[in-house]
PDB file of C-alpha atoms in Angstrom:
ATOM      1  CA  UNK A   2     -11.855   5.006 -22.249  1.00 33.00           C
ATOM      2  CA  UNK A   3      -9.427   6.233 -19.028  1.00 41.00           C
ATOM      3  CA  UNK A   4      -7.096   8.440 -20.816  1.00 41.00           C
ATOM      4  CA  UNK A   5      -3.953   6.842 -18.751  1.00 42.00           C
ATOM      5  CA  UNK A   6      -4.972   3.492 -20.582  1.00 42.00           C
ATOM      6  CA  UNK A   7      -2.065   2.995 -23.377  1.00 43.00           C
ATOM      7  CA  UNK A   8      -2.263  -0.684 -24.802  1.00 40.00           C
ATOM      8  CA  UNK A   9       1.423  -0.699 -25.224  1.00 39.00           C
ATOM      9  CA  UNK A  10       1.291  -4.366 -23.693  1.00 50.00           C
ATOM     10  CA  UNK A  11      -0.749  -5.153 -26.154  1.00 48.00           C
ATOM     11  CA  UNK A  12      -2.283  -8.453 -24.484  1.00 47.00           C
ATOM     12  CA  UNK A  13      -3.974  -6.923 -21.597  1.00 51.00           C
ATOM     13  CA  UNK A  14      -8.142  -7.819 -22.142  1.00 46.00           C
ATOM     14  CA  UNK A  15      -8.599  -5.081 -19.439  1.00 47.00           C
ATOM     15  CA  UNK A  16     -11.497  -3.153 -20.119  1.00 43.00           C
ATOM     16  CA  UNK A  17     -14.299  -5.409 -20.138  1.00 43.00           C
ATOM     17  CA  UNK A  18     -16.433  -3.616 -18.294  1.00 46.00           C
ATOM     18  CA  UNK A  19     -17.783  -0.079 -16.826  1.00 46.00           C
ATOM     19  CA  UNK A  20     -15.129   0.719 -14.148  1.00 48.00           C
ATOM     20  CA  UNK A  21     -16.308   2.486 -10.595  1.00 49.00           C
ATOM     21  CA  UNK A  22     -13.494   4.458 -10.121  1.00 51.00           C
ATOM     22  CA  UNK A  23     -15.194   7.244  -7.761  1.00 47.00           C
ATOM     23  CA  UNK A  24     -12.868   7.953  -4.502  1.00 46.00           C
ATOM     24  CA  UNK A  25     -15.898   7.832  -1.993  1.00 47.00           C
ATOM     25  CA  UNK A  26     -16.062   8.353   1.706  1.00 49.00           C
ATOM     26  CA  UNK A  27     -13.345   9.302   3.905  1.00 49.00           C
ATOM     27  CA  UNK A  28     -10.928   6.974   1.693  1.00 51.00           C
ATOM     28  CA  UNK A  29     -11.509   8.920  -0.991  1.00 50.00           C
ATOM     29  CA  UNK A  30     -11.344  12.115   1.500  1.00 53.00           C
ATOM     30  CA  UNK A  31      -7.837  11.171   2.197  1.00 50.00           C
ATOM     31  CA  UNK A  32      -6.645  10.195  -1.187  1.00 52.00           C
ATOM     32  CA  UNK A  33      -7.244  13.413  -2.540  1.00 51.00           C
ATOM     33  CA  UNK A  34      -6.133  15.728   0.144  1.00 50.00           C
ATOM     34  CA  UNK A  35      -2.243  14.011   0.743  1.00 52.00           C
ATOM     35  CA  UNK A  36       0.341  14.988  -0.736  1.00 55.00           C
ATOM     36  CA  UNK A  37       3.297  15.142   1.676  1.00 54.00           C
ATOM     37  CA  UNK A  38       4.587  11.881  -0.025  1.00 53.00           C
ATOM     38  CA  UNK A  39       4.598  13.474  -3.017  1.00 53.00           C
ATOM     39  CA  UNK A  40       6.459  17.116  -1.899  1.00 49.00           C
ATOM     40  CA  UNK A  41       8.252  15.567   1.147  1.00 59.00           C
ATOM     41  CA  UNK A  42      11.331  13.261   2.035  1.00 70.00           C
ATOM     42  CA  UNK A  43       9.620  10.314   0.715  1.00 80.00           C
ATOM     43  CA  UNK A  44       9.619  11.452  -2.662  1.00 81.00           C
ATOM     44  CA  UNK A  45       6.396  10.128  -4.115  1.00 88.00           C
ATOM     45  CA  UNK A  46       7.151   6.521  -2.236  1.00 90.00           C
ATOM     46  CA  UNK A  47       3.508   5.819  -0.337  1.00 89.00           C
ATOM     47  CA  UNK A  48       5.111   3.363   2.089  1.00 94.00           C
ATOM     48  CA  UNK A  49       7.915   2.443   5.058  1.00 94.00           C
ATOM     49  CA  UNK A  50      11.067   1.882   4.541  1.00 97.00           C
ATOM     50  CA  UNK A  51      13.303  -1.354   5.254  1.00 98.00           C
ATOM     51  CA  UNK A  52      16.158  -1.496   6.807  1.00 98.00           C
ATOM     52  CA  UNK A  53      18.213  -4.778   7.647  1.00 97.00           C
ATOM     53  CA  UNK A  54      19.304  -5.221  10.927  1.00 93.00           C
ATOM     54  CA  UNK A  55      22.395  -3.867  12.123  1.00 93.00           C
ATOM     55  CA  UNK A  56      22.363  -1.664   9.213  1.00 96.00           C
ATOM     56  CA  UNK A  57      22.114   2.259   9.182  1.00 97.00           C
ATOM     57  CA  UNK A  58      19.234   3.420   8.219  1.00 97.00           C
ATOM     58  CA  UNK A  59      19.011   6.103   5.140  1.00 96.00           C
ATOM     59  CA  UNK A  60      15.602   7.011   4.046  1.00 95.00           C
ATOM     60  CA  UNK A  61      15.894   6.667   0.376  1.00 94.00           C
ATOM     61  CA  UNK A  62      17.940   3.277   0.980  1.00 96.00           C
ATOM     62  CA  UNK A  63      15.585   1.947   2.632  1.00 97.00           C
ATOM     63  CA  UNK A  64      12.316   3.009   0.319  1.00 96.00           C
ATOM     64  CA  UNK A  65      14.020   1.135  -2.143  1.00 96.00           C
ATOM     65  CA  UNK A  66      14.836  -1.898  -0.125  1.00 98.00           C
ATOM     66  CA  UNK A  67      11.194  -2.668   0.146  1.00 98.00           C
ATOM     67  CA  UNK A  68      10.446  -2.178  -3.096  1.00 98.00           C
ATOM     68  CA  UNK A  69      13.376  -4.916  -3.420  1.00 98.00           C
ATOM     69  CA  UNK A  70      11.508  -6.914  -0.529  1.00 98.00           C
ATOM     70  CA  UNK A  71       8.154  -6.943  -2.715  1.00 98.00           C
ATOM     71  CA  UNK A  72       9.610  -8.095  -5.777  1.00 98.00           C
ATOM     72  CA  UNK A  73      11.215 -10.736  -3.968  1.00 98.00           C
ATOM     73  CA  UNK A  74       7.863 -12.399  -2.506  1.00 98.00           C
ATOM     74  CA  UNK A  75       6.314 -12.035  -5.698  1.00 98.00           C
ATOM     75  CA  UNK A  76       9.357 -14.552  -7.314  1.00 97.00           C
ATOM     76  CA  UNK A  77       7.767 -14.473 -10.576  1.00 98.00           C
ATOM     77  CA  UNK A  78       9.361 -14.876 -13.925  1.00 98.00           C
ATOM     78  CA  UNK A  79      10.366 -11.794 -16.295  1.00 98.00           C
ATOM     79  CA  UNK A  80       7.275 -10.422 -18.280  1.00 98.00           C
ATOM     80  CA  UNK A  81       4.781 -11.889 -16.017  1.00 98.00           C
ATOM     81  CA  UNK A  82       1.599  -9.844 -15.496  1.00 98.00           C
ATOM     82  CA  UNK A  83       0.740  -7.975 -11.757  1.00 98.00           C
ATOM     83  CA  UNK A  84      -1.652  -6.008 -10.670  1.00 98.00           C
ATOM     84  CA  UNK A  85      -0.527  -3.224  -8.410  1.00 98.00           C
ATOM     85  CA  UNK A  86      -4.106  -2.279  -6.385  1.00 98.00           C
ATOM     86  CA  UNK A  87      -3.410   0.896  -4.823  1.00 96.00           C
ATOM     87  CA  UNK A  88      -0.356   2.098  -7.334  1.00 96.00           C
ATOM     88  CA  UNK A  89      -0.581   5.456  -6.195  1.00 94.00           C
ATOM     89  CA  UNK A  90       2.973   7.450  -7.750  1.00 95.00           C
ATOM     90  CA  UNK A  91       3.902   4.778  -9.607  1.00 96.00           C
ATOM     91  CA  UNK A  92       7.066   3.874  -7.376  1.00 96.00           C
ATOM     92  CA  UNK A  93       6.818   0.558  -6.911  1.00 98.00           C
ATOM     93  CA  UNK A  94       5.495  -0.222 -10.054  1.00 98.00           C
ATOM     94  CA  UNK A  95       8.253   1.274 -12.006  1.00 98.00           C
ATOM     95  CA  UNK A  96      10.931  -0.333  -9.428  1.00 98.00           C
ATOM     96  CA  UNK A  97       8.802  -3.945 -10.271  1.00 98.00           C
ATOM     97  CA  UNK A  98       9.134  -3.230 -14.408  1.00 98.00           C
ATOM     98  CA  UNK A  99      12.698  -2.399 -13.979  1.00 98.00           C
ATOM     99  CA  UNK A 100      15.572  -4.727 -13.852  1.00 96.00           C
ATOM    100  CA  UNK A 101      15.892  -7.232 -11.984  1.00 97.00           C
ATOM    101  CA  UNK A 102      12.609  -8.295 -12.149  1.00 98.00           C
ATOM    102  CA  UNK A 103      11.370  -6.548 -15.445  1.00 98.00           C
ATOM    103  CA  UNK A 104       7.677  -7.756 -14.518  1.00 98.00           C
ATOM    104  CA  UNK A 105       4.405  -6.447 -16.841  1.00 98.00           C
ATOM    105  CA  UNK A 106       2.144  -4.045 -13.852  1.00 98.00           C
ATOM    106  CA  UNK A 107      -1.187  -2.932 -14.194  1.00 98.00           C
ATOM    107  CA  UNK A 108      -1.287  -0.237 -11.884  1.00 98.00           C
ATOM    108  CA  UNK A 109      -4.965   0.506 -10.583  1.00 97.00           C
ATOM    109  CA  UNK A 110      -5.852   4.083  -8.600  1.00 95.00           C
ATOM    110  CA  UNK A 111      -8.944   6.157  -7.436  1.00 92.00           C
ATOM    111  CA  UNK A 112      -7.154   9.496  -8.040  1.00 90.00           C
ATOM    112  CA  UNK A 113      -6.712  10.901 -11.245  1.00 92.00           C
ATOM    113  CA  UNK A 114      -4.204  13.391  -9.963  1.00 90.00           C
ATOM    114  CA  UNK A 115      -1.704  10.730  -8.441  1.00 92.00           C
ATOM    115  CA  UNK A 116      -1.751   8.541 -11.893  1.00 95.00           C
ATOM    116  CA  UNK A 117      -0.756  11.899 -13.788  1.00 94.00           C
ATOM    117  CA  UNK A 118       2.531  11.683 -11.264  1.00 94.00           C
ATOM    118  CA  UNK A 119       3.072   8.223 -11.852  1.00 96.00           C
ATOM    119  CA  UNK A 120       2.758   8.359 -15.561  1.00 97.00           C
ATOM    120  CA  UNK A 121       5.409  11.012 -15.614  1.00 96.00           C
ATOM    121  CA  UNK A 122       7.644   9.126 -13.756  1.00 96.00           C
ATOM    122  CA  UNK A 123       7.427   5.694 -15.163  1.00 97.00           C
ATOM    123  CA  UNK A 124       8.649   7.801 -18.091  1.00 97.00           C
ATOM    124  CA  UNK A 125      11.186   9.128 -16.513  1.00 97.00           C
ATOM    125  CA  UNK A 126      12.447   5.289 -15.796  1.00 96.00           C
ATOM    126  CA  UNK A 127      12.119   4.348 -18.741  1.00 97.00           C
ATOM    127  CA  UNK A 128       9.811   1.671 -18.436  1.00 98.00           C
ATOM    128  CA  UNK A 129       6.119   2.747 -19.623  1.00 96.00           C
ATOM    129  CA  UNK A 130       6.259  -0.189 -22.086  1.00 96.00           C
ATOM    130  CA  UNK A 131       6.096  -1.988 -19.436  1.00 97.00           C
ATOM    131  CA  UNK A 132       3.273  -0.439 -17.269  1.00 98.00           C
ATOM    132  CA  UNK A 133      -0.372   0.280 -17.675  1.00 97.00           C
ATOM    133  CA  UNK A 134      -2.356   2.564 -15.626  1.00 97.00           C
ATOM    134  CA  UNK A 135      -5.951   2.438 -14.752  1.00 96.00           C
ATOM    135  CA  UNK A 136      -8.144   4.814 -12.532  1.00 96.00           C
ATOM    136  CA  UNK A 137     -10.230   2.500 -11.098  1.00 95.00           C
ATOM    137  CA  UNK A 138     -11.375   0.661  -7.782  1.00 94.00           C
ATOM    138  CA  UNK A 139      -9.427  -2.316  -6.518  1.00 96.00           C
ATOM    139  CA  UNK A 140     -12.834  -2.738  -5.490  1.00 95.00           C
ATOM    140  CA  UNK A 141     -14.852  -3.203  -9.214  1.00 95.00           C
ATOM    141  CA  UNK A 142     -11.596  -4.082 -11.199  1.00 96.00           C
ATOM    142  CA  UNK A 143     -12.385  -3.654 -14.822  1.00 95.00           C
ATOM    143  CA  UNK A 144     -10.000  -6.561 -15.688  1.00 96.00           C
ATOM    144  CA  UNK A 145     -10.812  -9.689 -17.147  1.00 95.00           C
ATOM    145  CA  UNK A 146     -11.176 -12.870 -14.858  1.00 97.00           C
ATOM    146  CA  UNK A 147      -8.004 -14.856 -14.618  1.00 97.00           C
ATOM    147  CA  UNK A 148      -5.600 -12.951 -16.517  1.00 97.00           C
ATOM    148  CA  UNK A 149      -3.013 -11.709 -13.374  1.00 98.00           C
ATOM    149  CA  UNK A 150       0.147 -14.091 -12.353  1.00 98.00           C
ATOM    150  CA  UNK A 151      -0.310 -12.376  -9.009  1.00 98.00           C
ATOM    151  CA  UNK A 152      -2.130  -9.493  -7.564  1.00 98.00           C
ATOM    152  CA  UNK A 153      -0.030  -7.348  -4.646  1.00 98.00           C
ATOM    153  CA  UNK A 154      -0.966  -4.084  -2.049  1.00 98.00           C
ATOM    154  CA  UNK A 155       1.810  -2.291  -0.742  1.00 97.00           C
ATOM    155  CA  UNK A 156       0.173  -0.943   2.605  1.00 95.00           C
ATOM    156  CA  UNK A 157      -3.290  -0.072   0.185  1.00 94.00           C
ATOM    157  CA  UNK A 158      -5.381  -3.069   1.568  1.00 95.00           C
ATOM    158  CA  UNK A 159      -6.219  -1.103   4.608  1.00 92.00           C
ATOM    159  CA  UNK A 160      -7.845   1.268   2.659  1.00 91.00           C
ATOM    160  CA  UNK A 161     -10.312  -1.183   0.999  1.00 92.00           C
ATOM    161  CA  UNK A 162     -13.793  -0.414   1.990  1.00 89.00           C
ATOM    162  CA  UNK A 163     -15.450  -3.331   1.679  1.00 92.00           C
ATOM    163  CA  UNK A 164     -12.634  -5.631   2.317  1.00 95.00           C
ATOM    164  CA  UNK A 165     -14.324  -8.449   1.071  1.00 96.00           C
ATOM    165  CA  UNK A 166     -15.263  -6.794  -2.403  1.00 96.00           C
ATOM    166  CA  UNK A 167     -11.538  -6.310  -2.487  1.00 97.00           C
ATOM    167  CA  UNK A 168     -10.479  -9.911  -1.788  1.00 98.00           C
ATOM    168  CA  UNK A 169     -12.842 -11.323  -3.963  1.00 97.00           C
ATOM    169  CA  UNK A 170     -11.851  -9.477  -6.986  1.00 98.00           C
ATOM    170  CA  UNK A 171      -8.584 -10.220  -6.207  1.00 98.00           C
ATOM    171  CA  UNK A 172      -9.287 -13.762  -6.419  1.00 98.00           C
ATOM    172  CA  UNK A 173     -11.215 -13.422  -9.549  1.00 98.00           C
ATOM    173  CA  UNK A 174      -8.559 -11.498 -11.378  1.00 98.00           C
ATOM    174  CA  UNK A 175      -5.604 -14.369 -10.467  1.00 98.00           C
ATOM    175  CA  UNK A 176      -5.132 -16.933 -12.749  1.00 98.00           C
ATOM    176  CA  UNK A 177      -5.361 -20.394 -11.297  1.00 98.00           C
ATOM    177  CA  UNK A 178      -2.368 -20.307  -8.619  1.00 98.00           C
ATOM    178  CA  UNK A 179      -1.500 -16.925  -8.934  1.00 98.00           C
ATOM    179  CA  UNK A 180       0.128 -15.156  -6.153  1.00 98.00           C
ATOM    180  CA  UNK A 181      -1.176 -12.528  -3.728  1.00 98.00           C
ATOM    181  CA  UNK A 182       1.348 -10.583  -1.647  1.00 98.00           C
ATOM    182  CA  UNK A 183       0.221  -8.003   0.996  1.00 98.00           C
ATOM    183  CA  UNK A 184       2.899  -6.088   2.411  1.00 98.00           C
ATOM    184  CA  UNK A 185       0.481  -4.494   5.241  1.00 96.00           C
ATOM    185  CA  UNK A 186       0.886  -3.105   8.924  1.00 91.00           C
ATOM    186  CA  UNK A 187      -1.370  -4.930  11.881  1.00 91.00           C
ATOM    187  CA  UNK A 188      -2.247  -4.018  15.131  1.00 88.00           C
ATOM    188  CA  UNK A 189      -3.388  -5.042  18.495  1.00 78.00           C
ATOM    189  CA  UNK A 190      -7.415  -5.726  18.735  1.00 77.00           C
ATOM    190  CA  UNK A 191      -9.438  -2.627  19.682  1.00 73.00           C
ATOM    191  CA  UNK A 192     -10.179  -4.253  23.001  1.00 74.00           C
ATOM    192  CA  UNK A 193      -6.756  -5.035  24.298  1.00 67.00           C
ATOM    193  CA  UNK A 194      -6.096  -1.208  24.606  1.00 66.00           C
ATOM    194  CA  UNK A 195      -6.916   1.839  26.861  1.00 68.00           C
ATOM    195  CA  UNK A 196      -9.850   4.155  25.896  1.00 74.00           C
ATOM    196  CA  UNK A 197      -7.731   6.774  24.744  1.00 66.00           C
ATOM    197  CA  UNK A 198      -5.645   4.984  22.893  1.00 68.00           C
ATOM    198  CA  UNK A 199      -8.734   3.913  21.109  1.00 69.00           C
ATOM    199  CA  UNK A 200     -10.049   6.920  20.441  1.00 66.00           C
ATOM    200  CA  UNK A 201      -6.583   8.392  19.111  1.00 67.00           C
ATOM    201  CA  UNK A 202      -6.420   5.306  17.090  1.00 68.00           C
ATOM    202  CA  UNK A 203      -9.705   5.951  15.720  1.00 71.00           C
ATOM    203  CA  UNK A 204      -9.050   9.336  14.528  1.00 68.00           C
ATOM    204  CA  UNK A 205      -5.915   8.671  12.774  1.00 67.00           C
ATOM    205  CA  UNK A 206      -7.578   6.284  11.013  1.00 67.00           C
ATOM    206  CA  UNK A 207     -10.750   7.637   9.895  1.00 63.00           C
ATOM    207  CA  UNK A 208      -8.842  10.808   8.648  1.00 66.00           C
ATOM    208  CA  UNK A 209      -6.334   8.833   6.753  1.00 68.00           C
ATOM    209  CA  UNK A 210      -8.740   6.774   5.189  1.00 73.00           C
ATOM    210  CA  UNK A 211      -7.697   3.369   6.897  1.00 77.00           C
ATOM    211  CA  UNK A 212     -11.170   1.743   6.376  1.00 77.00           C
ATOM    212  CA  UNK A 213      -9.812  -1.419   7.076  1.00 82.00           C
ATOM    213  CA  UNK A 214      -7.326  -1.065   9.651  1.00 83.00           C
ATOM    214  CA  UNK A 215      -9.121  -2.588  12.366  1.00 86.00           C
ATOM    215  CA  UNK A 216      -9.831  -5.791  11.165  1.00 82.00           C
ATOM    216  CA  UNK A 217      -5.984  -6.191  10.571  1.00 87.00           C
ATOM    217  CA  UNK A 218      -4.910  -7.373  13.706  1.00 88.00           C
ATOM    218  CA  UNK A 219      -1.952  -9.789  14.750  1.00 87.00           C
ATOM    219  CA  UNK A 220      -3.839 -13.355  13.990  1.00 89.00           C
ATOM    220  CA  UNK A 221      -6.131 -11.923  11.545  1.00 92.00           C
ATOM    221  CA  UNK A 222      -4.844 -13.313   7.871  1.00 94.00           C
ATOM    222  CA  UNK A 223      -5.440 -16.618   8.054  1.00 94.00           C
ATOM    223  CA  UNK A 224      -9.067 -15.775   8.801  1.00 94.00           C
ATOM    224  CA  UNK A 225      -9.397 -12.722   6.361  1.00 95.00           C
ATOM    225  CA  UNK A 226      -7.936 -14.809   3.155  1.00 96.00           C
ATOM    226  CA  UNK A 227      -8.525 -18.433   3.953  1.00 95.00           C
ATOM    227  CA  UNK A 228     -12.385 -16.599   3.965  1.00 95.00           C
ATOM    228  CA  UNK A 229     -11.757 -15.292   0.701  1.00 96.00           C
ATOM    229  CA  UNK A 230     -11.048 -18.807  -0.461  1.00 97.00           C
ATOM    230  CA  UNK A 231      -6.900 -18.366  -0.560  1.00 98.00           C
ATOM    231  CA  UNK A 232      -4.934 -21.360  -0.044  1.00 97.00           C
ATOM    232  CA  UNK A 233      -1.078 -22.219   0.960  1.00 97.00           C
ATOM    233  CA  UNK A 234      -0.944 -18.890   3.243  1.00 97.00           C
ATOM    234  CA  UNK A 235       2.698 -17.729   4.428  1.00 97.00           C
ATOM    235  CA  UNK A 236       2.445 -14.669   7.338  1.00 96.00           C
ATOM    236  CA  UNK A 237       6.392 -13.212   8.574  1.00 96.00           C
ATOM    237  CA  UNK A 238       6.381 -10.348  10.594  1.00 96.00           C
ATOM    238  CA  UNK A 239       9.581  -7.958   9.230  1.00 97.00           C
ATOM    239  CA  UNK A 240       8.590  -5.069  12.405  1.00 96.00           C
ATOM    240  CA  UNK A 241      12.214  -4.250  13.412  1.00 97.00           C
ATOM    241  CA  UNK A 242      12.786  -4.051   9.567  1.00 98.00           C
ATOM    242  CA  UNK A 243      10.520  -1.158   9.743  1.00 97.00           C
ATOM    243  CA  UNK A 244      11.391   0.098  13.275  1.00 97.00           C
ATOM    244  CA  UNK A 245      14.319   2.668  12.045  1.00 97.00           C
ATOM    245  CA  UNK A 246      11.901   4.831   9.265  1.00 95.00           C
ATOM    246  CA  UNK A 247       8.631   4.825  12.308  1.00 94.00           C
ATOM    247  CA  UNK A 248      11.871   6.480  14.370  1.00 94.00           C
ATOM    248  CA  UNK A 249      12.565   8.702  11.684  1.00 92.00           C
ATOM    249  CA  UNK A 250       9.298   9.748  11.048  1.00 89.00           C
ATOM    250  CA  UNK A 251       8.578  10.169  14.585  1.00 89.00           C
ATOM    251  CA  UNK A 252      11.531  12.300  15.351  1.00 88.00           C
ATOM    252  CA  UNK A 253      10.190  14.419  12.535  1.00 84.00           C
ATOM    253  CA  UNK A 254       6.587  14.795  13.573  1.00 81.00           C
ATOM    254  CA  UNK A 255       7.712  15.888  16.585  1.00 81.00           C
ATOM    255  CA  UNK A 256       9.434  18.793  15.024  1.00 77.00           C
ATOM    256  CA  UNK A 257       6.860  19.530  12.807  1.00 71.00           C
ATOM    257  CA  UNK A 258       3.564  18.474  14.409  1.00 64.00           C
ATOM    258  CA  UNK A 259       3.808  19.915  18.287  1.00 62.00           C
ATOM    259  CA  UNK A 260       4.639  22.985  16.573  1.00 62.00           C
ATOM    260  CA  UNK A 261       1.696  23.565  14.373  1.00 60.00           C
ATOM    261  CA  UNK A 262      -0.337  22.516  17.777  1.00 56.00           C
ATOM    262  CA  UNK A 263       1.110  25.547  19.413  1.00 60.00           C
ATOM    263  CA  UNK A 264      -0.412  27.351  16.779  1.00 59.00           C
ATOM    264  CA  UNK A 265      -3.743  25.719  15.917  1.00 56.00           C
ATOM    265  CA  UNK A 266      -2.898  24.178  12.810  1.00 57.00           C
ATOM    266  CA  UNK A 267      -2.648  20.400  14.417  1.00 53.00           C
ATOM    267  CA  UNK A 268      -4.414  18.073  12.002  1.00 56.00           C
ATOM    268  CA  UNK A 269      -4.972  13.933  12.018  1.00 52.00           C
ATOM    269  CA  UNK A 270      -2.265  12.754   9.047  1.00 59.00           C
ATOM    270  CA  UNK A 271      -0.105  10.398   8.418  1.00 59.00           C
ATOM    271  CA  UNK A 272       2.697  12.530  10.237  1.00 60.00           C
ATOM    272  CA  UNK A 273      -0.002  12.285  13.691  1.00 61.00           C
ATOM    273  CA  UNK A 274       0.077   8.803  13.060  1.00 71.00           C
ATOM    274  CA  UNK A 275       3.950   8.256  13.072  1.00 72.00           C
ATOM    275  CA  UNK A 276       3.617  10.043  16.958  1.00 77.00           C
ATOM    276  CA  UNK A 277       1.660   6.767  17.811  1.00 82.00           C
ATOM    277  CA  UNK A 278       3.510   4.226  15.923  1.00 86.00           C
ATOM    278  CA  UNK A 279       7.177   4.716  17.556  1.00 90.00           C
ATOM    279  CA  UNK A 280       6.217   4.548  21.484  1.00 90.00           C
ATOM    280  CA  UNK A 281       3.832   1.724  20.814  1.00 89.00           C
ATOM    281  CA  UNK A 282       6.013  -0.437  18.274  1.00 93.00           C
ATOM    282  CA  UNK A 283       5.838  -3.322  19.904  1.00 93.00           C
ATOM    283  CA  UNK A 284       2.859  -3.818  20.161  1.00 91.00           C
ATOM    284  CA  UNK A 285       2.217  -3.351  16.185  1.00 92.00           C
ATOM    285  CA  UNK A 286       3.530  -5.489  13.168  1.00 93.00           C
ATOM    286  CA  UNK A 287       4.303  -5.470   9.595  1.00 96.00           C
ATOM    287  CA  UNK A 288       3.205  -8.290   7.841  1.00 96.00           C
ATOM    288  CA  UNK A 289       4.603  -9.810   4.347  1.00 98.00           C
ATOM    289  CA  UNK A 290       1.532 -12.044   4.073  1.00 97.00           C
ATOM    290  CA  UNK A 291       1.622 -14.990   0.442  1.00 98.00           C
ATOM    291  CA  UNK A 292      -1.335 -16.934  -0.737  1.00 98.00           C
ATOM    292  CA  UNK A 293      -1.995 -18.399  -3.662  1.00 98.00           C
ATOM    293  CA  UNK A 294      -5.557 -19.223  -5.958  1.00 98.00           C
ATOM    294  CA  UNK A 295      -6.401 -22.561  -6.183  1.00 97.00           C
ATOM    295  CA  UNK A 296      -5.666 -24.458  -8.950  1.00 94.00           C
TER     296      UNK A 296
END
């Protein structure tokens, strides 16, 4: 049994089965190599930041803020159960136990390493009797079918390799009209830009792991989930939400990236990334996708 599995909940029928929880391929590459989020700015948060409009922007603020977005979409009543696929630190699941929404997570990751983070801090929020944590793949959940009030991926779904296998287990987890929530980033189709945009594009993306990222494109959700047999699909794009942390990060690659080129250090992470996402923000989105499991 996964030592991070504590059956404080005490009516979780989670382990039902022989869990895959092996971090293969360049996901699992990626997973295991970053840790700026953990000994950077963003302070173990694995996602942007929101910022209202016509509000300043403040990194921490704004972390927090879509943490506050997520539990919003999820509306769900206190001490109903969600499964956080892809929970990484344990941020957002400790911000989804905690008041206001004081919601039951199961928190599901490949790496061993990042669940011994988030166990420490969920303790250090004071709400591990509210938590579980699992190393496993979103991809072979070892969770009992329709037992979840909603399933959600906080920028993790791009990382699914297969997407389907991902989806589908989704779906079988859910109860009958539970609630997925994606909070994901698209982008334009591969053939609606240059060559070399493509092939930057490419990069960032096989070195971060982003397995998925290409079939995520503007129009794509209906097709992706109403496939996956998801029904009563919602799709707002919150972009300029997003827009001031993709200038903040930017700003800061600059700083940090160009000079490690100088010196032959350059390397394809999330910080590369942020020089792309900036200039070319308009042509990108951010996504708060619903759906729900047919009843």
């Amino acid at each position: 049994m996964n030592g991070y599995f504590r059956p404080v909940l005490g009516r979780l029928p989670l382990l039902i089965r022989k869990h895959q929880t092996s971090a293969s391929g360049r996901t699992g590459r990626y997973y295991r190599s970053s840790q700026e989020y953990l000994s950077g700015d963003f302070s173990g948060a694995c996602h942007f930041g929101y910022t209202p409009p016509g509000q300043p922007f403040h990194l921490e603020t704004a972390l927090r803020a879509m943490e506050q977005e997520l539990g919003k979409a999820l509306a769900l009543p206190h001490d109903s159960l969600v499964l956080d696929a892809g929970c990484g630190y344990g941020r957002v699941a400790a911000t989804l136990a905690d008041s206001p929404f004081c919601l039951n997570v199961v928190g599901v990751d490949l790496v061993p390493e990042r669940l011994a983070e988030a166990h420490r801090y969920i303790e250090s929020r004071g709400v591990s009797h509210r938590v579980e944590l699992l190393n496993a793949n979103y991809c072979f959940l070892p969770i009992e079918d329709g037992t979840v009030s909603a399933v959600f991926t906080m920028e993790t779904l791009v990382h699914a390799d297969p997407l389907e296998k991902a989806l589908a287990e989704f779906w079988r987890v859910l109860k009958p009209g539970g609630r997925l929530v994606l909070f994901e980033y698209c982008v334009p189709s591969r053939d609606s830009v240059d060559p070399l945009r493509q092939w930057i594009a490419g990069k960032i993306a096989y070195h971060t792991g982003m397995a998925s990222i290409e079939r995520f494109t503007h129009d794509s959700f209906p097709i992706l989930l109403g496939g996956a047999n998801f029904e009563n699909l919602t799709v707002s794009d919150i972009g300029p939400c997003v827009w001031p942390t993709w200038r903040w990060l930017f700003r800061r690659a600059l700083c940090e990236y160009w000079a490690a080129a100088l010196c032959g250090r350059f390397n394809w992470s999330n910080l590369a990334g942020a020089l792309m996402i900036w200039p070319n923000r308009r042509r990108l989105g951010y996504k708060i996708v619903t759906a729900t499991k047919p009843t």
